[in-house]
């Protein structure tokens, strides 16, 4: 009985050894994505497509090893170890994943080029020394929003607006940073700002409703919790007849009104350009400046704005990259 | 064969850290028979306290000790909620876990912090041993060995025996003059101190701490305990403790195999849940089968 248990375990591991041991001689690109998320998925898709356009096609001359720990710390350690061991270049999507890969590469004493994307502040996360001179084997793209431009949309959409409400989740540090910048920018253009935070999805409806009653428009940063529950916000907006300027296009699609924000697919492609420089032109990552997007997408949810009863100025419609009817 | 070696190496490095969590959950679930969910908050707390203290310049050893103290306090809270306020065990744990979320966020200040080049308890061993894997694993192994001997000694003392008696039969224990309330509180404190130690070591090994670390840790701990019991037995208390530690490593081997085979770790979660449900249901199945057997024999005897 006892013997058979051990034998089973042994057999299982032997199978793995046979399966995973084969090497096809292609360039191996590891991708560690922290969790399932629309924006992160798009960044990954952009990266893979960007590589393919430059002639690095999965299954032809490169092999893509993809891992996703679904935000589980235990699994992520094991996956990071595997990717560092096997890859010639690694893409880490989101700050946690980037940290895990960089930490693991240090442990294994490997200087495998590591690219990150969808990291809001790579210097604060201690991934790079500075955006201009990353300094090590790590560089990549950040997903900081053009918050000033987003706030200026308030006046463009509603020229008579006086009061702006800012809503975010208390536990999301990323959102707090954006909310503070948004407050400054809004006050610069003469808006009176009220900030309210939620604990989680449970008190979203109540807090959003209260806030919406006293303001002309809402601003919602790239807040993961609210992004996942935009249906609730959408109903509040319809009821109170005010628009919500939001942090990124996916949140507009989920029920927000308008954004001038990051296209994560394009961000992924921009990261792929860095990978191509490293793979084809043998550029050292330390010489590739870490960047953010230079062009953003104006996305308008015409369906919701019609529902709320706001006439969208033609100037905005003309500039829009995407209009949701 | 390389692949196999790597899986075992990774499982040793990570499994030894998480074996501390498994030992903590073992004390709550097995020794005290208390379904304690505090652990999910306590492991995050351990990481949060250790990481933020280290970033403030505290010596790693002190930071680790203080995070253990944090876990100890969390266990006391759950214990008091259950014994003094008469709140059901599961609910007490959930309440503490929920409260700890806010506390942990206060400690961390944001949803994740990164240690960068700050010194951790692994810095010194990594300085003297060239191979980072050997250095880290040896350090964790030392900690686990110390904890093992302390636990083995402690559960042989009068207090330790009293905790075990409380878990086995509360009424009998009380009849022997044991203050079962104090034993439950102390047992849970000890359990969560170990869980927090796991969190502190994990944060220092992963070089970062975040709010997600606690997610699903109870299941990891239970899986390790059960796997250990199946593979290595529970003939004596000493054997049982060793089984839990080895079970944690075995569990990481299984996860490693799943990753190497390209399985989605999400599917693994379901397998885990089924395995645990199956094993927890085993005693009942055995009982039913024994009852059937008796009935059959009864019928035979009558005939």
Coordinates of C-alpha atoms in Angstrom, one line a residue:
Chain A
X1 CA 0.0 0.0 0.0
X2 CA 2.6 2.5 1.2
X3 CA 4.9 1.4 -1.7
X4 CA 2.3 2.0 -4.3
X5 CA 1.7 5.6 -3.1
X6 CA 5.3 6.5 -3.6
X7 CA 5.5 4.6 -6.8
X8 CA 2.5 6.6 -8.1
X9 CA 4.1 9.9 -7.2
X10 CA 7.4 8.8 -8.8
X11 CA 5.6 7.8 -12.0
X12 CA 3.8 11.1 -12.2
X13 CA 7.1 13.0 -11.9
X14 CA 8.7 10.8 -14.5
X15 CA 6.0 11.6 -17.0
X16 CA 6.7 15.3 -16.4
X17 CA 10.4 14.8 -17.0
X18 CA 9.6 13.2 -20.3
X19 CA 7.1 15.8 -21.4
X20 CA 8.9 18.9 -20.3
X21 CA 12.4 17.9 -21.1
X22 CA 12.2 18.3 -24.9
X23 CA 13.8 21.4 -26.4
X24 CA 12.9 22.7 -29.8
X25 CA 15.8 25.1 -30.3
X26 CA 13.5 28.1 -30.7
X27 CA 13.8 31.4 -28.9
X28 CA 11.7 31.1 -25.7
X29 CA 9.6 34.0 -24.6
X30 CA 8.1 33.7 -21.1
X31 CA 5.0 35.6 -20.2
X32 CA 3.9 35.9 -16.5
X33 CA 0.6 37.7 -16.2
X34 CA -0.5 38.4 -12.6
X35 CA -4.2 37.7 -13.0
X36 CA -7.1 37.6 -15.4
X37 CA -8.1 41.1 -16.3
X38 CA -9.4 42.7 -19.5
X39 CA -6.6 45.3 -19.6
X40 CA -3.9 42.8 -18.8
X41 CA -5.2 40.4 -21.4
X42 CA -5.1 43.1 -24.1
X43 CA -1.6 44.0 -23.2
X44 CA -0.5 40.4 -23.6
X45 CA -2.4 40.2 -27.0
X46 CA -0.7 43.4 -28.2
X47 CA 2.7 42.0 -27.2
X48 CA 2.2 38.7 -29.0
X49 CA 0.8 40.4 -32.1
X50 CA 3.6 43.0 -32.1
X51 CA 6.2 40.2 -32.0
X52 CA 4.4 38.4 -34.8
X53 CA 4.4 41.6 -37.0
X54 CA 8.2 41.8 -36.5
X55 CA 8.6 38.2 -37.7
X56 CA 8.7 36.5 -34.3
X57 CA 5.9 34.0 -34.6
X58 CA 4.9 31.6 -31.8
X59 CA 5.4 28.0 -33.0
X60 CA 7.6 29.0 -35.9
X61 CA 10.8 30.7 -34.7
X62 CA 9.8 31.4 -31.1
X63 CA 8.0 29.5 -28.4
X64 CA 5.8 31.4 -26.0
X65 CA 5.6 30.0 -22.4
X66 CA 2.6 31.5 -20.8
X67 CA 1.9 31.5 -17.0
X68 CA -0.9 33.0 -15.0
X69 CA -1.0 32.5 -11.2
X70 CA -4.5 34.1 -10.9
X71 CA -3.1 36.3 -8.1
X72 CA -2.0 33.4 -6.0
X73 CA 1.4 34.1 -4.4
X74 CA 2.3 30.4 -3.9
X75 CA 1.8 29.5 -7.5
X76 CA 3.4 32.7 -8.8
X77 CA 6.7 31.8 -7.1
X78 CA 6.8 28.4 -8.8
X79 CA 5.9 29.9 -12.2
X80 CA 8.4 32.7 -12.0
X81 CA 11.1 30.1 -11.2
X82 CA 10.2 28.0 -14.2
X83 CA 10.1 31.0 -16.6
X84 CA 13.4 32.4 -15.4
X85 CA 15.0 29.0 -15.9
X86 CA 13.6 28.4 -19.4
X87 CA 13.2 31.7 -21.1
X88 CA 15.5 33.8 -23.3
X89 CA 13.3 36.9 -22.6
X90 CA 10.5 37.4 -20.2
X91 CA 7.4 39.7 -20.3
X92 CA 5.9 40.4 -16.9
X93 CA 2.4 41.9 -16.9
X94 CA 1.5 44.0 -13.8
X95 CA 3.7 45.1 -10.9
X96 CA 3.4 41.9 -8.8
X97 CA 4.5 39.7 -11.7
X98 CA 7.4 42.0 -12.6
X99 CA 8.6 41.9 -9.0
X100 CA 8.4 38.1 -8.9
X101 CA 10.4 37.6 -12.1
X102 CA 13.0 40.2 -11.2
X103 CA 13.5 38.7 -7.8
X104 CA 13.8 35.2 -9.2
X105 CA 16.3 36.2 -11.8
X106 CA 18.4 37.7 -9.1
X107 CA 18.2 34.4 -7.1
X108 CA 19.2 32.3 -10.1
X109 CA 21.9 34.9 -11.0
X110 CA 20.6 35.3 -14.5
X111 CA 20.6 38.5 -16.6
X112 CA 17.8 37.3 -18.9
X113 CA 16.2 40.5 -20.4
X114 CA 13.0 41.2 -18.5
X115 CA 10.3 43.5 -19.9
X116 CA 7.3 44.7 -17.9
X117 CA 4.0 46.3 -18.9
X118 CA 0.9 47.6 -17.2
X119 CA 3.1 48.8 -14.3
X120 CA 2.0 52.2 -13.1
X121 CA 5.1 53.4 -11.4
X122 CA 8.1 51.1 -12.1
X123 CA 10.5 53.4 -10.1
X124 CA 8.4 53.2 -7.0
X125 CA 8.1 49.4 -7.5
X126 CA 12.0 49.4 -7.5
X127 CA 12.1 47.7 -10.9
X128 CA 14.2 50.3 -12.6
X129 CA 16.5 53.1 -11.4
X130 CA 15.0 55.7 -13.6
X131 CA 12.9 55.8 -16.8
X132 CA 15.7 57.2 -18.9
X133 CA 18.4 54.9 -17.6
X134 CA 16.7 51.6 -16.4
X135 CA 20.2 50.5 -15.3
X136 CA 19.8 46.7 -15.3
X137 CA 18.4 43.9 -17.3
X138 CA 14.9 45.3 -16.8
X139 CA 12.9 47.8 -18.8
X140 CA 9.3 48.2 -20.1
X141 CA 6.2 50.3 -20.4
X142 CA 4.1 52.0 -17.7
X143 CA 0.3 52.6 -17.8
X144 CA 0.1 56.0 -16.2
X145 CA -3.0 57.9 -17.4
X146 CA -3.1 61.4 -18.9
X147 CA -5.2 62.6 -16.0
X148 CA -5.0 66.3 -16.8
X149 CA -6.4 65.7 -20.3
X150 CA -9.1 63.4 -18.7
X151 CA -10.2 66.1 -16.3
X152 CA -10.3 68.7 -19.1
X153 CA -13.0 66.5 -20.7
X154 CA -15.4 67.6 -17.9
X155 CA -15.5 71.1 -19.2
X156 CA -15.6 70.1 -22.8
X157 CA -18.6 67.8 -22.2
X158 CA -20.3 70.1 -19.7
X159 CA -19.2 73.7 -20.2
X160 CA -21.3 74.8 -17.2
X161 CA -19.9 72.2 -14.8
X162 CA -18.9 73.5 -11.4
X163 CA -18.7 70.5 -9.1
X164 CA -16.8 67.3 -9.7
X165 CA -17.1 64.1 -7.5
X166 CA -14.1 61.7 -7.4
X167 CA -14.8 58.1 -6.5
X168 CA -12.4 55.2 -5.8
X169 CA -11.7 52.2 -3.6
X170 CA -9.9 53.0 -0.4
X171 CA -7.6 50.0 -0.5
X172 CA -6.3 50.6 -4.1
X173 CA -3.2 52.6 -3.8
X174 CA -3.0 53.1 -7.5
X175 CA -6.4 54.8 -7.5
X176 CA -5.6 57.0 -4.5
X177 CA -2.5 58.4 -6.4
X178 CA -4.7 59.1 -9.5
X179 CA -7.5 60.7 -7.4
X180 CA -5.1 63.1 -5.8
X181 CA -3.6 64.2 -9.2
X182 CA -7.2 64.5 -10.5
X183 CA -8.2 66.7 -7.6
X184 CA -5.3 69.1 -8.3
X185 CA -6.0 69.2 -12.0
X186 CA -9.7 69.8 -11.4
X187 CA -9.1 72.7 -9.0
X188 CA -6.7 74.2 -11.6
X189 CA -9.6 74.6 -14.0
X190 CA -11.9 75.9 -11.3
X191 CA -13.9 72.9 -10.3
X192 CA -15.0 72.3 -6.8
X193 CA -14.0 68.7 -5.9
X194 CA -15.5 66.2 -3.5
X195 CA -13.7 62.9 -3.0
X196 CA -15.5 59.8 -1.7
X197 CA -14.1 56.3 -1.2
X198 CA -15.7 52.9 -1.1
X199 CA -14.7 49.9 1.0
X200 CA -15.8 47.4 -1.7
X201 CA -18.5 46.5 -4.1
X202 CA -21.0 46.3 -1.2
X203 CA -21.2 50.0 -0.5
X204 CA -20.6 51.2 -4.0
X205 CA -24.2 51.9 -4.9
X206 CA -24.8 53.9 -1.7
X207 CA -21.6 56.0 -1.8
X208 CA -21.9 56.6 -5.6
X209 CA -25.5 57.7 -5.2
X210 CA -24.7 60.1 -2.4
X211 CA -21.8 61.6 -4.2
X212 CA -23.7 61.8 -7.5
X213 CA -26.5 63.8 -5.9
X214 CA -24.3 66.8 -5.1
X215 CA -22.1 67.1 -8.2
X216 CA -22.3 67.8 -12.0
X217 CA -20.0 64.9 -13.0
X218 CA -18.0 62.0 -11.6
X219 CA -14.4 61.1 -12.1
X220 CA -13.4 57.4 -11.7
X221 CA -9.7 56.4 -12.0
X222 CA -8.5 53.0 -13.2
X223 CA -9.9 51.4 -10.1
X224 CA -10.1 47.6 -10.3
X225 CA -13.0 47.1 -7.9
X226 CA -15.2 49.8 -9.5
X227 CA -14.2 48.6 -13.0
X228 CA -15.5 45.2 -12.1
X229 CA -18.9 46.6 -10.9
X230 CA -19.6 49.4 -13.4
X231 CA -23.1 48.1 -13.9
X232 CA -24.0 49.6 -10.5
X233 CA -22.4 53.0 -11.4
X234 CA -24.2 53.0 -14.7
X235 CA -27.6 52.8 -13.0
X236 CA -26.6 55.6 -10.6
X237 CA -25.5 57.8 -13.5
X238 CA -28.8 57.2 -15.4
X239 CA -30.8 57.9 -12.3
X240 CA -29.0 61.1 -11.3
X241 CA -28.5 62.3 -15.0
X242 CA -24.8 63.0 -14.7
X243 CA -21.8 61.7 -16.7
X244 CA -18.7 59.8 -15.5
X245 CA -15.3 60.6 -16.9
X246 CA -13.3 57.4 -16.3
X247 CA -9.7 56.1 -16.4
X248 CA -9.6 53.8 -19.3
X249 CA -11.6 52.6 -22.4
X250 CA -12.7 49.3 -20.9
X251 CA -14.5 51.2 -18.1
X252 CA -16.3 53.3 -20.7
X253 CA -17.4 50.1 -22.5
X254 CA -18.7 48.8 -19.1
X255 CA -21.0 51.8 -18.5
X256 CA -18.8 54.9 -18.1
X257 CA -19.4 58.0 -20.3
X258 CA -16.1 59.1 -21.7
X259 CA -12.3 58.7 -21.4
X260 CA -9.1 59.8 -23.0
X261 CA -7.1 56.8 -22.0
X262 CA -4.7 54.0 -22.5
X263 CA -5.2 51.4 -25.2
X264 CA -3.6 48.4 -23.5
X265 CA -3.3 46.6 -26.8
X266 CA -1.1 49.4 -28.1
X267 CA 0.8 49.4 -24.8
X268 CA 1.5 45.7 -25.4
X269 CA 2.7 46.4 -28.9
X270 CA 5.0 49.2 -27.7
X271 CA 6.5 46.6 -25.3
X272 CA 6.9 44.2 -28.2
X273 CA 9.0 46.8 -30.0
X274 CA 11.4 46.7 -27.1
X275 CA 11.5 43.0 -27.3
X276 CA 12.4 43.2 -31.0
X277 CA 15.2 45.6 -30.3
X278 CA 16.6 43.1 -27.7
X279 CA 16.1 40.0 -29.8
X280 CA 17.0 41.2 -33.3
X281 CA 19.3 44.2 -32.7
X282 CA 21.0 42.9 -29.6
X283 CA 20.3 46.1 -27.7
X284 CA 20.9 45.8 -24.0
X285 CA 17.8 46.4 -21.9
X286 CA 19.7 48.9 -19.8
X287 CA 19.9 51.2 -22.9
X288 CA 16.2 51.1 -23.6
X289 CA 14.3 53.8 -21.8
X290 CA 11.2 52.8 -20.0
X291 CA 8.2 54.6 -21.5
X292 CA 4.5 55.2 -21.3
X293 CA 2.1 55.6 -24.2
X294 CA 2.4 58.8 -26.2
X295 CA -0.9 58.5 -27.9
X296 CA -4.2 57.9 -26.1
X297 CA -7.7 56.9 -27.3
X298 CA -10.7 59.2 -26.9
X299 CA -13.6 56.8 -26.3
X300 CA -17.2 58.0 -26.0
X301 CA -20.1 55.9 -24.8
X302 CA -22.8 57.6 -26.9
X303 CA -25.5 55.1 -25.8
X304 CA -25.1 56.0 -22.1
X305 CA -24.8 59.7 -22.7
X306 CA -28.0 59.7 -24.8
X307 CA -29.6 57.8 -21.9
X308 CA -28.5 60.4 -19.4
X309 CA -29.6 63.1 -21.8
X310 CA -26.3 64.9 -22.5
X311 CA -25.7 66.3 -26.0
X312 CA -22.1 65.5 -27.0
X313 CA -20.3 68.4 -28.6
X314 CA -19.5 67.8 -32.2
X315 CA -15.8 68.7 -31.5
X316 CA -15.5 65.7 -29.3
X317 CA -17.3 63.3 -31.7
X318 CA -15.0 64.4 -34.5
X319 CA -11.9 63.6 -32.4
X320 CA -13.2 60.3 -31.0
X321 CA -11.2 57.1 -31.7
X322 CA -14.1 55.0 -30.8
X323 CA -17.8 55.7 -30.3
X324 CA -20.0 53.2 -28.5
X325 CA -23.5 53.4 -30.0
Chain B
X1 CA 15.7 14.5 -15.4
X2 CA 16.7 18.1 -15.0
X3 CA 13.1 19.1 -15.0
X4 CA 12.3 16.6 -12.2
X5 CA 15.2 17.9 -10.1
X6 CA 14.1 21.5 -10.6
X7 CA 10.5 20.7 -9.5
X8 CA 11.8 19.0 -6.3
X9 CA 14.2 21.9 -5.7
X10 CA 11.5 24.5 -6.1
X11 CA 9.1 22.5 -4.0
X12 CA 11.7 22.3 -1.2
X13 CA 12.4 26.0 -1.3
X14 CA 8.8 27.1 -1.3
X15 CA 7.2 24.1 0.5
X16 CA 9.4 24.6 3.6
X17 CA 8.3 28.2 3.9
X18 CA 4.6 27.2 3.5
X19 CA 5.1 24.2 5.9
X20 CA 5.0 26.8 8.7
X21 CA 1.5 27.7 7.6
X22 CA 0.6 24.1 7.4
X23 CA 1.8 23.5 11.0
X24 CA -0.2 26.5 12.2
X25 CA -3.4 25.2 10.4
X26 CA -2.5 21.7 11.8
X27 CA -2.6 23.0 15.3
X28 CA -6.0 24.7 14.8
X29 CA -7.7 22.1 12.7
X30 CA -6.2 18.9 13.9
X31 CA -5.0 19.5 17.5
X32 CA -7.7 21.8 18.6
X33 CA -10.3 20.6 16.1
X34 CA -11.1 24.2 15.5
X35 CA -12.0 25.3 12.0
X36 CA -10.0 28.5 12.2
X37 CA -10.2 30.9 9.2
X38 CA -8.0 33.6 10.8
X39 CA -5.0 32.2 8.9
X40 CA -5.9 33.9 5.6
X41 CA -5.6 37.3 7.4
X42 CA -2.7 36.3 9.6
X43 CA -0.4 35.2 6.7
X44 CA -1.0 38.6 5.0
X45 CA -0.3 40.3 8.3
X46 CA 2.9 38.5 8.8
X47 CA 4.1 39.6 5.4
X48 CA 2.8 43.2 5.9
X49 CA 4.5 43.7 9.3
X50 CA 7.8 42.2 8.2
X51 CA 8.0 44.1 4.9
X52 CA 7.0 47.5 6.3
X53 CA 9.3 47.2 9.3
X54 CA 12.2 46.2 7.0
X55 CA 11.5 49.1 4.8
X56 CA 11.6 51.4 7.8
X57 CA 15.1 50.0 8.6
X58 CA 14.3 47.4 11.3
X59 CA 16.7 44.5 11.5
X60 CA 15.1 41.6 9.6
X61 CA 15.2 39.3 12.6
X62 CA 13.3 41.8 14.8
X63 CA 10.8 42.5 12.0
X64 CA 10.2 38.7 11.7
X65 CA 9.7 38.4 15.5
X66 CA 7.2 41.2 15.6
X67 CA 5.2 39.8 12.7
X68 CA 5.0 36.5 14.7
X69 CA 3.7 38.6 17.7
X70 CA 1.1 40.1 15.3
X71 CA -0.1 36.6 14.4
X72 CA -0.2 35.6 18.0
X73 CA -2.5 38.6 18.8
X74 CA -4.8 37.8 15.9
X75 CA -5.2 34.2 17.2
X76 CA -6.0 35.6 20.7
X77 CA -8.8 37.8 19.2
X78 CA -10.4 34.8 17.4
X79 CA -10.1 32.8 20.6
X80 CA -11.8 35.4 22.7
X81 CA -14.5 35.9 20.2
X82 CA -15.3 32.2 20.3
X83 CA -14.8 31.4 24.0
X84 CA -15.8 34.5 25.8
X85 CA -18.4 36.0 23.4
X86 CA -19.7 32.5 22.3
X87 CA -19.5 33.2 18.6
X88 CA -19.3 30.0 16.5
X89 CA -15.7 29.0 15.5
X90 CA -16.0 29.6 11.8
X91 CA -17.6 33.0 12.3
X92 CA -15.0 34.1 14.8
X93 CA -12.3 33.3 12.3
X94 CA -14.1 35.1 9.5
X95 CA -14.6 38.2 11.7
X96 CA -10.9 38.4 12.6
X97 CA -9.9 37.7 9.0
X98 CA -12.2 40.5 7.8
X99 CA -11.0 42.9 10.5
X100 CA -7.4 42.1 9.6
X101 CA -8.0 43.3 6.1
X102 CA -8.2 46.9 7.3
X103 CA -5.4 46.4 9.7
X104 CA -3.1 44.9 7.1
X105 CA -3.9 47.8 4.7
X106 CA -3.0 50.3 7.4
X107 CA 0.3 48.4 8.0
X108 CA 1.2 48.2 4.4
X109 CA -0.1 51.7 3.5
X110 CA -1.0 50.5 0.0
X111 CA -2.0 47.3 -1.7
X112 CA 1.7 46.1 -2.3
X113 CA 5.2 47.0 -1.2
X114 CA 8.5 45.9 -2.7
X115 CA 11.6 45.5 -0.7
X116 CA 14.1 46.2 -3.4
X117 CA 17.6 45.8 -2.1
X118 CA 16.7 46.1 1.6
X119 CA 18.3 43.4 3.9
X120 CA 16.1 40.4 4.7
X121 CA 16.9 37.4 6.9
X122 CA 18.1 35.7 3.7
X123 CA 20.7 38.4 2.9
X124 CA 23.3 37.1 5.4
X125 CA 23.1 33.4 4.3
X126 CA 23.2 34.5 0.7
X127 CA 26.3 36.4 1.4
X128 CA 28.2 33.4 2.7
X129 CA 26.7 30.7 0.4
X130 CA 27.2 31.3 -3.3
X131 CA 24.1 29.3 -4.4
X132 CA 21.0 31.4 -3.6
X133 CA 18.8 28.3 -3.6
X134 CA 21.0 26.4 -1.1
X135 CA 21.3 29.5 1.1
X136 CA 17.6 30.2 1.3
X137 CA 16.4 26.7 1.6
X138 CA 19.0 26.0 4.4
X139 CA 17.9 29.1 6.3
X140 CA 14.2 28.2 6.0
X141 CA 15.0 24.6 6.9
X142 CA 16.8 25.7 10.1
X143 CA 13.8 27.8 11.1
X144 CA 11.4 24.8 10.4
X145 CA 13.6 22.4 12.4
X146 CA 13.7 24.8 15.4
X147 CA 9.9 25.2 15.2
X148 CA 9.5 21.4 14.9
X149 CA 11.5 20.8 18.1
X150 CA 9.8 23.6 20.0
X151 CA 6.4 22.2 19.0
X152 CA 7.3 18.7 19.8
X153 CA 8.6 19.7 23.2
X154 CA 5.7 22.1 23.9
X155 CA 3.0 19.6 23.1
X156 CA 4.6 17.2 25.6
X157 CA 4.4 19.8 28.5
X158 CA 1.4 20.1 30.8
X159 CA 0.0 23.1 28.9
X160 CA 0.6 21.4 25.5
X161 CA -1.1 18.2 26.7
X162 CA -4.0 20.3 28.0
X163 CA -4.4 21.9 24.6
X164 CA -4.4 18.5 23.0
X165 CA -6.9 17.2 25.5
X166 CA -9.2 20.2 24.9
X167 CA -9.2 19.4 21.2
X168 CA -9.9 15.7 21.7
X169 CA -12.7 16.0 24.2
X170 CA -13.6 19.4 25.7
X171 CA -16.0 18.0 28.3
X172 CA -13.4 15.4 29.6
X173 CA -10.7 18.0 29.6
X174 CA -12.9 20.3 31.7
X175 CA -13.6 17.4 34.1
X176 CA -9.9 17.1 34.6
X177 CA -9.8 20.7 35.7
X178 CA -8.4 22.1 32.5
X179 CA -9.5 25.7 31.7
X180 CA -10.5 24.9 28.1
X181 CA -11.2 28.5 27.2
X182 CA -7.6 29.5 27.9
X183 CA -6.3 26.5 26.1
X184 CA -8.3 27.3 22.9
X185 CA -7.2 31.0 23.0
X186 CA -3.6 30.0 23.5
X187 CA -3.7 27.2 20.9
X188 CA -5.1 29.6 18.3
X189 CA -2.6 32.3 19.2
X190 CA 0.2 29.7 18.7
X191 CA -1.3 28.5 15.4
X192 CA -1.6 32.0 14.0
X193 CA 1.9 33.0 15.2
X194 CA 3.2 30.2 13.0
X195 CA 1.0 31.3 10.1
X196 CA 2.3 34.9 10.4
X197 CA 5.9 33.5 10.5
X198 CA 5.2 31.9 7.2
X199 CA 3.9 35.2 5.8
X200 CA 7.0 37.0 7.1
X201 CA 9.4 34.5 5.5
X202 CA 7.4 34.4 2.3
X203 CA 7.6 38.2 2.0
X204 CA 11.3 38.2 2.5
X205 CA 11.9 35.4 0.1
X206 CA 9.6 37.0 -2.6
X207 CA 11.0 40.4 -1.8
X208 CA 7.5 41.9 -1.6
X209 CA 4.3 41.8 0.4
X210 CA 0.8 42.4 -0.9
X211 CA -2.8 42.1 0.1
X212 CA -3.5 39.0 -2.0
X213 CA -1.1 36.6 -0.3
X214 CA -3.7 35.2 2.1
X215 CA -6.1 34.2 -0.6
X216 CA -6.8 30.4 -0.6
X217 CA -4.0 29.7 2.0
X218 CA -6.3 27.6 4.2
X219 CA -6.9 25.1 1.4
X220 CA -3.1 25.0 0.8
X221 CA -2.5 24.2 4.4
X222 CA -5.2 21.6 4.6
X223 CA -4.0 20.0 1.4
X224 CA -0.5 19.8 2.8
X225 CA -1.7 18.2 6.0
X226 CA -3.9 15.6 4.3
X227 CA -1.2 14.8 1.7
X228 CA 1.3 14.4 4.5
X229 CA -1.0 12.1 6.5
X230 CA -1.6 9.9 3.5
X231 CA 2.0 9.7 2.3
X232 CA 3.9 9.7 5.6
X233 CA 1.3 8.6 8.2
X234 CA 0.4 9.9 11.7
X235 CA 1.5 7.0 13.9
X236 CA 2.8 9.3 16.7
X237 CA 2.7 13.1 17.4
X238 CA 6.3 13.4 16.2
X239 CA 5.6 11.4 13.1
X240 CA 2.5 13.6 12.5
X241 CA 4.4 16.8 12.7
X242 CA 7.0 15.6 10.3
X243 CA 4.2 14.4 7.9
X244 CA 2.7 17.9 7.9
X245 CA 6.1 19.5 7.0
X246 CA 6.8 16.9 4.3
X247 CA 3.2 17.1 3.1
X248 CA 3.7 20.8 2.4
X249 CA 6.7 20.0 0.2
X250 CA 4.8 17.1 -1.5
X251 CA 2.0 19.6 -2.2
X252 CA 4.4 22.0 -3.9
X253 CA 5.7 19.1 -6.0
X254 CA 2.2 18.4 -7.2
X255 CA 1.7 22.1 -8.1
X256 CA 5.1 22.1 -9.8
X257 CA 4.1 19.0 -11.8
X258 CA 0.8 20.7 -12.8
X259 CA 2.7 23.8 -14.0
X260 CA 5.3 21.7 -15.9
X261 CA 2.5 19.8 -17.6
X262 CA 1.0 23.1 -18.6
X263 CA -2.2 22.6 -16.5
X264 CA -4.1 25.7 -15.5
X265 CA -3.6 26.2 -11.8
X266 CA -7.3 27.1 -11.6
X267 CA -8.2 23.6 -12.5
X268 CA -5.9 22.4 -9.8
X269 CA -8.0 24.3 -7.3
X270 CA -11.0 22.2 -8.1
X271 CA -8.9 19.0 -7.9
X272 CA -7.7 20.2 -4.5
X273 CA -11.2 20.8 -3.3
X274 CA -12.4 17.4 -4.5
X275 CA -9.5 15.7 -2.9
X276 CA -10.0 17.3 0.4
X277 CA -13.8 16.7 0.4
X278 CA -13.1 13.1 -0.5
X279 CA -10.6 12.6 2.3
X280 CA -12.8 14.4 4.8
X281 CA -15.7 12.2 3.9
X282 CA -13.6 9.0 4.2
X283 CA -14.4 8.3 7.9
X284 CA -18.2 8.5 7.0
X285 CA -17.8 6.1 4.1
X286 CA -15.9 3.7 6.3
X287 CA -18.6 3.9 8.9
X288 CA -21.4 3.1 6.4
X289 CA -19.4 0.2 5.0
X290 CA -18.8 -1.2 8.5
X291 CA -22.4 -0.9 9.3
X292 CA -23.3 -2.7 6.1
X293 CA -20.8 -5.4 6.9
X294 CA -22.3 -5.8 10.4
X295 CA -25.8 -6.1 9.0
X296 CA -24.6 -8.7 6.5
X297 CA -22.9 -10.7 9.2
X298 CA -26.0 -10.4 11.4
X299 CA -28.1 -11.8 8.6
X300 CA -25.6 -14.6 8.2
X301 CA -25.6 -15.4 11.9
X302 CA -29.4 -15.5 12.0
X303 CA -29.5 -17.9 9.1

